[in-house]
Coordinates of C-alpha atoms and ligand atoms in Angstrom, one line a residue:
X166 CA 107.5 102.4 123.4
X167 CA 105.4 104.9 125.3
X168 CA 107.0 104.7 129.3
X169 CA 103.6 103.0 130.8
X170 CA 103.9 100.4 128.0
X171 CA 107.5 99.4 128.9
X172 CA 107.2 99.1 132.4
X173 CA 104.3 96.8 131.4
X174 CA 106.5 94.7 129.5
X175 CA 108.8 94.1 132.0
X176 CA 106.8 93.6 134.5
X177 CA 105.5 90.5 132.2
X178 CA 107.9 89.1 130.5
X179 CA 111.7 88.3 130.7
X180 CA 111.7 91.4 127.4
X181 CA 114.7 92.8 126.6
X182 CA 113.9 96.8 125.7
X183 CA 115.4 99.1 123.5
X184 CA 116.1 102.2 125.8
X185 CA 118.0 104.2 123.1
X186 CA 115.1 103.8 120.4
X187 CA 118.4 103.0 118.6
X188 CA 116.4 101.3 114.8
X189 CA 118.4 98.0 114.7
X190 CA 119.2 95.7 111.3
X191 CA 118.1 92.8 110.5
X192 CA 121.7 91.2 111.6
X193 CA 120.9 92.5 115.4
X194 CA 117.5 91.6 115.7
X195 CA 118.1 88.0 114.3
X196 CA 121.0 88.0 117.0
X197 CA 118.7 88.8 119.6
X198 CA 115.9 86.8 118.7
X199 CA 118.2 83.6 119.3
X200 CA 117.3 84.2 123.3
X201 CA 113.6 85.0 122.6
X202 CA 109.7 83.4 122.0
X203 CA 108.1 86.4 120.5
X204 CA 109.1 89.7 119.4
X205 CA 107.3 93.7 119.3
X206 CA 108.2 95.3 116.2
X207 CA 106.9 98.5 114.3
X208 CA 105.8 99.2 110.8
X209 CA 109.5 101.4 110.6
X210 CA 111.0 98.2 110.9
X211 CA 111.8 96.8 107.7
X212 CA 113.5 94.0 108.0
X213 CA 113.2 92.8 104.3
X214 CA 111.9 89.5 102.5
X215 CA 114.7 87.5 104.4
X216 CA 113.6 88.4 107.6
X217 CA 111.0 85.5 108.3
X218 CA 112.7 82.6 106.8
X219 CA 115.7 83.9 109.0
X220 CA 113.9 83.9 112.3
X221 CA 115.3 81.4 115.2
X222 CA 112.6 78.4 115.7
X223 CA 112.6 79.8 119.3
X224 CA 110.5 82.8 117.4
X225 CA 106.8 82.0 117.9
X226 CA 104.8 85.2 117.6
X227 CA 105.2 88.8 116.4
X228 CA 103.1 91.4 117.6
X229 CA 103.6 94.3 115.4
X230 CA 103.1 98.2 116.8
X231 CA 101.0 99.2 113.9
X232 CA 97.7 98.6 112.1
X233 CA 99.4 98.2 108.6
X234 CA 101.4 94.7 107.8
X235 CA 103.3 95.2 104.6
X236 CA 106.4 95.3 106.3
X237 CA 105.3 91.3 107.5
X238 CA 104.5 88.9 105.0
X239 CA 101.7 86.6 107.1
X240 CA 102.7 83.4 104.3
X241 CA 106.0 83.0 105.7
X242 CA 105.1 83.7 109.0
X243 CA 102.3 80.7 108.7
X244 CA 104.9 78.9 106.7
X245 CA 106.8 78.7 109.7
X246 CA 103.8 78.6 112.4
X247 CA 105.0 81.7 113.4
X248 CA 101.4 83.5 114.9
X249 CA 101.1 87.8 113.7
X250 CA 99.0 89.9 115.5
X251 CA 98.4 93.9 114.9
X252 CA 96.9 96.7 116.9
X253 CA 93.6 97.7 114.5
X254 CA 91.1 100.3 116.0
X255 CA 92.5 102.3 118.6
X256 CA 94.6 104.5 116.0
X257 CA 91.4 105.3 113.7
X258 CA 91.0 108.6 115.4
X259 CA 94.8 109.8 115.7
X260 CA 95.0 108.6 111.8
X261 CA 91.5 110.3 110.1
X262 CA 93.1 113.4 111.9
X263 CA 95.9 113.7 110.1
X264 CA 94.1 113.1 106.6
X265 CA 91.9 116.2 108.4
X266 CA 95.0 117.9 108.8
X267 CA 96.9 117.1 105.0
X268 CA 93.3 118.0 103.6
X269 CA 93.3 121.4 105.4
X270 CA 96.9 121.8 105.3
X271 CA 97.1 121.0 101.8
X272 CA 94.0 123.1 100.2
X273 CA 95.2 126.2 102.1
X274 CA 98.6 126.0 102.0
X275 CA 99.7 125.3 105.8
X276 CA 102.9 124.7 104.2
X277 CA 103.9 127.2 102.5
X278 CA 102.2 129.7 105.0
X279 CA 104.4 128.7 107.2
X280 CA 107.7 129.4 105.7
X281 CA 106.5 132.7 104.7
X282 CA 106.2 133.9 108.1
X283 CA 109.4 132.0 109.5
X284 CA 111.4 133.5 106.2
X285 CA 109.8 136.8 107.5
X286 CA 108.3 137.3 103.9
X287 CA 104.6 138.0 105.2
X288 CA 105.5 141.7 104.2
X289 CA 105.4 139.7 100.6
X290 CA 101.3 138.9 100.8
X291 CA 98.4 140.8 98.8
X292 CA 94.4 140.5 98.8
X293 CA 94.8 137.9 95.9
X294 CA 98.1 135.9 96.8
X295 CA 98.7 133.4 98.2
X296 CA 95.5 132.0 98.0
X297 CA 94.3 128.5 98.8
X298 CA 91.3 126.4 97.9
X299 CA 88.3 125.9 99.8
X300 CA 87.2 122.4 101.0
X301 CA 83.1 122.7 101.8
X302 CA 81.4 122.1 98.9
X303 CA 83.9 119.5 97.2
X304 CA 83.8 116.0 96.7
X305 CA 86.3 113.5 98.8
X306 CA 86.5 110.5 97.5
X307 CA 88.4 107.7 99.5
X308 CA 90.2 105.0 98.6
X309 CA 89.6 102.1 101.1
X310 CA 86.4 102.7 103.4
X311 CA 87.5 100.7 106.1
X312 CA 87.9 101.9 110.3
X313 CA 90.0 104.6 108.8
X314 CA 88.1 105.6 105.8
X315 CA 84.7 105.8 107.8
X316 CA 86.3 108.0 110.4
X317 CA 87.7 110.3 107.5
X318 CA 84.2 110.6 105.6
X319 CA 82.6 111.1 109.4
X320 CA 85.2 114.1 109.7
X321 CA 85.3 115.4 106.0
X322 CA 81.1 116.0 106.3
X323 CA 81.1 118.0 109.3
X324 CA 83.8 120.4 106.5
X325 CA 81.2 120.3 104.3
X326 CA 82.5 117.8 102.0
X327 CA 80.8 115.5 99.7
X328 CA 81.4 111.8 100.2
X329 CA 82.4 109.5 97.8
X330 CA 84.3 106.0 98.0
X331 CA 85.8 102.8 96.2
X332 CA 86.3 100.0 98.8
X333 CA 86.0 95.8 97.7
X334 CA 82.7 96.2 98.8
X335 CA 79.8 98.4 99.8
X336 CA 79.5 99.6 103.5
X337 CA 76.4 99.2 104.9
X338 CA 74.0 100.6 107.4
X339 CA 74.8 103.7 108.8
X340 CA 79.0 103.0 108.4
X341 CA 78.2 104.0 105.0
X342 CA 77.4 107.8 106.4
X343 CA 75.5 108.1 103.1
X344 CA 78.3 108.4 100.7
X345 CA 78.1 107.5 97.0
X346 CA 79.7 103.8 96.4
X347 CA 81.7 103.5 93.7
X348 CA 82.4 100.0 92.3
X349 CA 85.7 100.9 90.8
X350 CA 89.0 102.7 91.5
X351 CA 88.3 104.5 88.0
X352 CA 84.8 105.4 88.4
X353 CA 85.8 107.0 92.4
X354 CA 88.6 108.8 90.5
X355 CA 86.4 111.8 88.1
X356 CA 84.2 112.5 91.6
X357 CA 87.3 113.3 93.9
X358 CA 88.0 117.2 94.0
X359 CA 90.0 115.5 96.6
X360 CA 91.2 111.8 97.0
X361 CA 92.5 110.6 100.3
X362 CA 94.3 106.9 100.3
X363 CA 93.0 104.9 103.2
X364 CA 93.6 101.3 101.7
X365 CA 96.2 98.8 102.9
X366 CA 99.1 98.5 100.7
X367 CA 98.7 95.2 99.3
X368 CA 100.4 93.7 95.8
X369 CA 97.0 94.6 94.2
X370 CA 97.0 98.5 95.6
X371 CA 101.0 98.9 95.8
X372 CA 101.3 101.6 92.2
X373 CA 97.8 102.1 92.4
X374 CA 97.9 105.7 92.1
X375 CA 99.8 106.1 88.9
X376 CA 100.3 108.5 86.1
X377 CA 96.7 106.7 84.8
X378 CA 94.9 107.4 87.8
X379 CA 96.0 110.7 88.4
X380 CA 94.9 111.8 85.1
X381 CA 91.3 110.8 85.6
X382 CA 91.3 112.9 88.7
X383 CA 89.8 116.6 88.1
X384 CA 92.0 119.2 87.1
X385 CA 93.2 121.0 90.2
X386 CA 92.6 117.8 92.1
X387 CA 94.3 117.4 95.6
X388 CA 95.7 114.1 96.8
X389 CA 96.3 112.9 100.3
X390 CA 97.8 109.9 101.6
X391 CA 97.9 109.0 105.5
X392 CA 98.0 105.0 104.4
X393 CA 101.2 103.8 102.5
X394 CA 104.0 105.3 100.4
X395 CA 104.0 102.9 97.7
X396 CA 100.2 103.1 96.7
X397 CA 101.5 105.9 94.9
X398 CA 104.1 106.1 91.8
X399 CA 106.1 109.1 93.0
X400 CA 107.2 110.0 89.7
X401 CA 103.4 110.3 88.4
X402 CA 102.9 112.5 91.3
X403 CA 105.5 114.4 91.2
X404 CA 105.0 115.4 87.5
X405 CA 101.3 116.4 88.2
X406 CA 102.5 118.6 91.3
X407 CA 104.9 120.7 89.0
X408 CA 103.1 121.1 85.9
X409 CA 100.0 122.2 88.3
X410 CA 97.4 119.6 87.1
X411 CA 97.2 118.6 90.9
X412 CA 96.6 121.5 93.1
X413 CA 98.3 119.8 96.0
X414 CA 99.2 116.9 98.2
X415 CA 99.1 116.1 101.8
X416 CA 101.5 113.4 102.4
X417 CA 102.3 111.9 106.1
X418 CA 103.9 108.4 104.4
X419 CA 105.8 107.7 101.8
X420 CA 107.4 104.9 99.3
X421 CA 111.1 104.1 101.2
X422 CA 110.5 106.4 104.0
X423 CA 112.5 108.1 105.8
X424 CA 114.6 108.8 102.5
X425 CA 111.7 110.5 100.7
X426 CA 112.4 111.3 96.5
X427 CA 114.0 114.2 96.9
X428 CA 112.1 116.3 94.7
X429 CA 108.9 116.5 97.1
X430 CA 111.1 118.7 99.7
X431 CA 111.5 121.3 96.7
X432 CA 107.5 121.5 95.8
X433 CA 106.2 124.3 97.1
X434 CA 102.4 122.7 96.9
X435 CA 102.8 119.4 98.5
X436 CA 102.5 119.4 103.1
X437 CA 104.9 117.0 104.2
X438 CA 104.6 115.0 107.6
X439 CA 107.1 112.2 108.6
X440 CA 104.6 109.5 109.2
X441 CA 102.7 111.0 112.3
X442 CA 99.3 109.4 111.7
X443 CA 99.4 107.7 115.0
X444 CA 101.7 109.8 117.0
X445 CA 100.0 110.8 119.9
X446 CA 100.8 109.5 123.7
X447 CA 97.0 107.8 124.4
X448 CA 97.0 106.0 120.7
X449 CA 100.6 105.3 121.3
X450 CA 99.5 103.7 124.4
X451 CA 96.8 102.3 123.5
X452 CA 99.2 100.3 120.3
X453 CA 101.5 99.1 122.6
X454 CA 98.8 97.9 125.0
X455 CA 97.3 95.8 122.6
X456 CA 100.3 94.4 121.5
X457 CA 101.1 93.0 125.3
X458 CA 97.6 92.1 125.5
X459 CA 97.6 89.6 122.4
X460 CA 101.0 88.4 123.5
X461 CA 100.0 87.4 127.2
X462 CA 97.2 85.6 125.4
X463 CA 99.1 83.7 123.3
X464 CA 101.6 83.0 125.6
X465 CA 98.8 81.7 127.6
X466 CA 97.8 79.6 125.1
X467 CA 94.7 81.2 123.8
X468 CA 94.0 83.2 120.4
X469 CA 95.1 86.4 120.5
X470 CA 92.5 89.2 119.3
X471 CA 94.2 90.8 116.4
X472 CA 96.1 87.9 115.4
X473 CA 96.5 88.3 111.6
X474 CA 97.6 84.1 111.1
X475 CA 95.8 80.8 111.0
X476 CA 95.1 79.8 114.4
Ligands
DGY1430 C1 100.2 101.9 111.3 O1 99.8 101.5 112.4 O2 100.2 101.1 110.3 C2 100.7 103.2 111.1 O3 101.0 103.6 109.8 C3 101.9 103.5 112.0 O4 102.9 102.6 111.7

């Protein structure tokens, strides 16, 4: 946790810290928990399906450091009246950044540019190559027009994109920052030049991006995904990477992350980022704030803000 966060902690609760960032298994923190009410995890904790049911009945609420909740599942935690909260909102800006940055980074080849220069292999450049693609004047089409998603769109139109989107429902009002609605993942799919994932990963979204999807996309289509590794079928990916049928892909998460499938580091036309999306110090902050704010609430014995349970 960011420094100003910790001391916060401790100068509320009886916490135990983890000063070495040391990631801990599910055997330690189960240990631990025994001598605890609540706990502050992240989403890089995965502690697996067994994790829940496992918990100590001393375990009463879990305030996760993240917006996402896959790594959580909220029916066990009801099951055992154990109370969820997350930190939505004050990573929105840090996030839609990023998907700025894998859009760029992607379309003109940040990546690549970069190990040309370091490999001291600039000499190797010409008029007409490398070349990248330009982003004003294409389409973006999001999956999931949520906090994240609007902030993306709000972001990708000052670039001069075109906005299109595929959320459960419609925004409305000015949220909607007049982009085109579409009321299916397989209608958004033929209008994104490019297609950035902003959608929880959910069963009904985990291998959403498959080998079907990613054929309906336009040729030279690039993807982007600052949400969740497993909205997307590496594999399918992968194969329309190499054989060139997708121009690109920005990718900052990914399905079993840290240990990526190997074949993305040998791509020369994906940008990887190691799950950066909120990685700055004041959205750091701000997630770790919120999660001692819902916790002194529900340790107070009100309703938390973000809590994610039945109350
Ligand atoms: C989130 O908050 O869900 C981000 O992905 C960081 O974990």
């Amino acid at each position: 946790m960011m420094p100003d966060v910790e001391r916060r902690i401790a100068s509320l609760f009886a916490a135990t810290l983890n000063p070495e960032d040391r990631q801990m298994g599910l055997e330690e923190v189960l240990d631990k928990a025994r001598s605890h009410d609540g706990l502050l995890l992240t989403s890089f904790d995965k502690l697996g399906p067994n994790f829940i049911p496992a918990l100590p009945p001393s375990i009463r609420i879990i305030a996760t450091h993240s917006v996402g909740y896959d790594h959580l599942s909220i029916p066990q935690a009801e099951a055992k009246g154990i109370a969820v909260t997350n930190t939505p909102g004050v990573l929105t800006d840090a996030t839609a950044d990023i998907a700025l940055l894998l859009i760029l980074g992607a379309a003109r080849g940040a990546s690549w540019g970069d190990r040309m220069v370091r490999e001291n292999r600039w000499g190797e450049t010409t008029l007409i190559s490398p070349m990248g693609l330009d982003v004003s004047g294409k389409r973006l089409g999001i999956l999931g027009m949520g906090r994240i998603g609007q902030a993306v769109a709000k972001r990708a139109r000052a670039f001069g994109m075109t906005i299109h989107y595929h959320s459960r429902r419609p925004v409305s009002g000015e949220d909607a920052l007049g982009a085109t609605y579409h009321a299916s993942f397989e209608a958004l799919l033929p209008n994104s030049d490019f297609l950035s994932i902003n959608c929880a990963s959910t069963p009904e979204t985990r291998g959403m991006v498959n080998a079907v999807a990613l054929a309906r996309l336009p040729d030279g289509a690039i993807l982007v995904n600052t949400a969740r590794g497993d909205i997307v079928e590496d594999a399918a990916l992968i194969d329309a990477l190499g054989s060139g049928r997708l121009a690109a892909a920005g990718l900052d998460v990914f399905k079993g992350e840290p240990a990526i499938d190997p074949r993305y580091r040998t791509l020369d036309n994906v940008f990887l980022l190691p799950h950066i999306g909120s990685a700055t110090p004041g959205t750091r902050s701000a997630m770790g704030h919120k999660c001692i704010d819902n916790l002194k609430q529900f340790f107070a014995g009100e309703k938390p803000p973000d809590l994610l349970t039945t109350w």
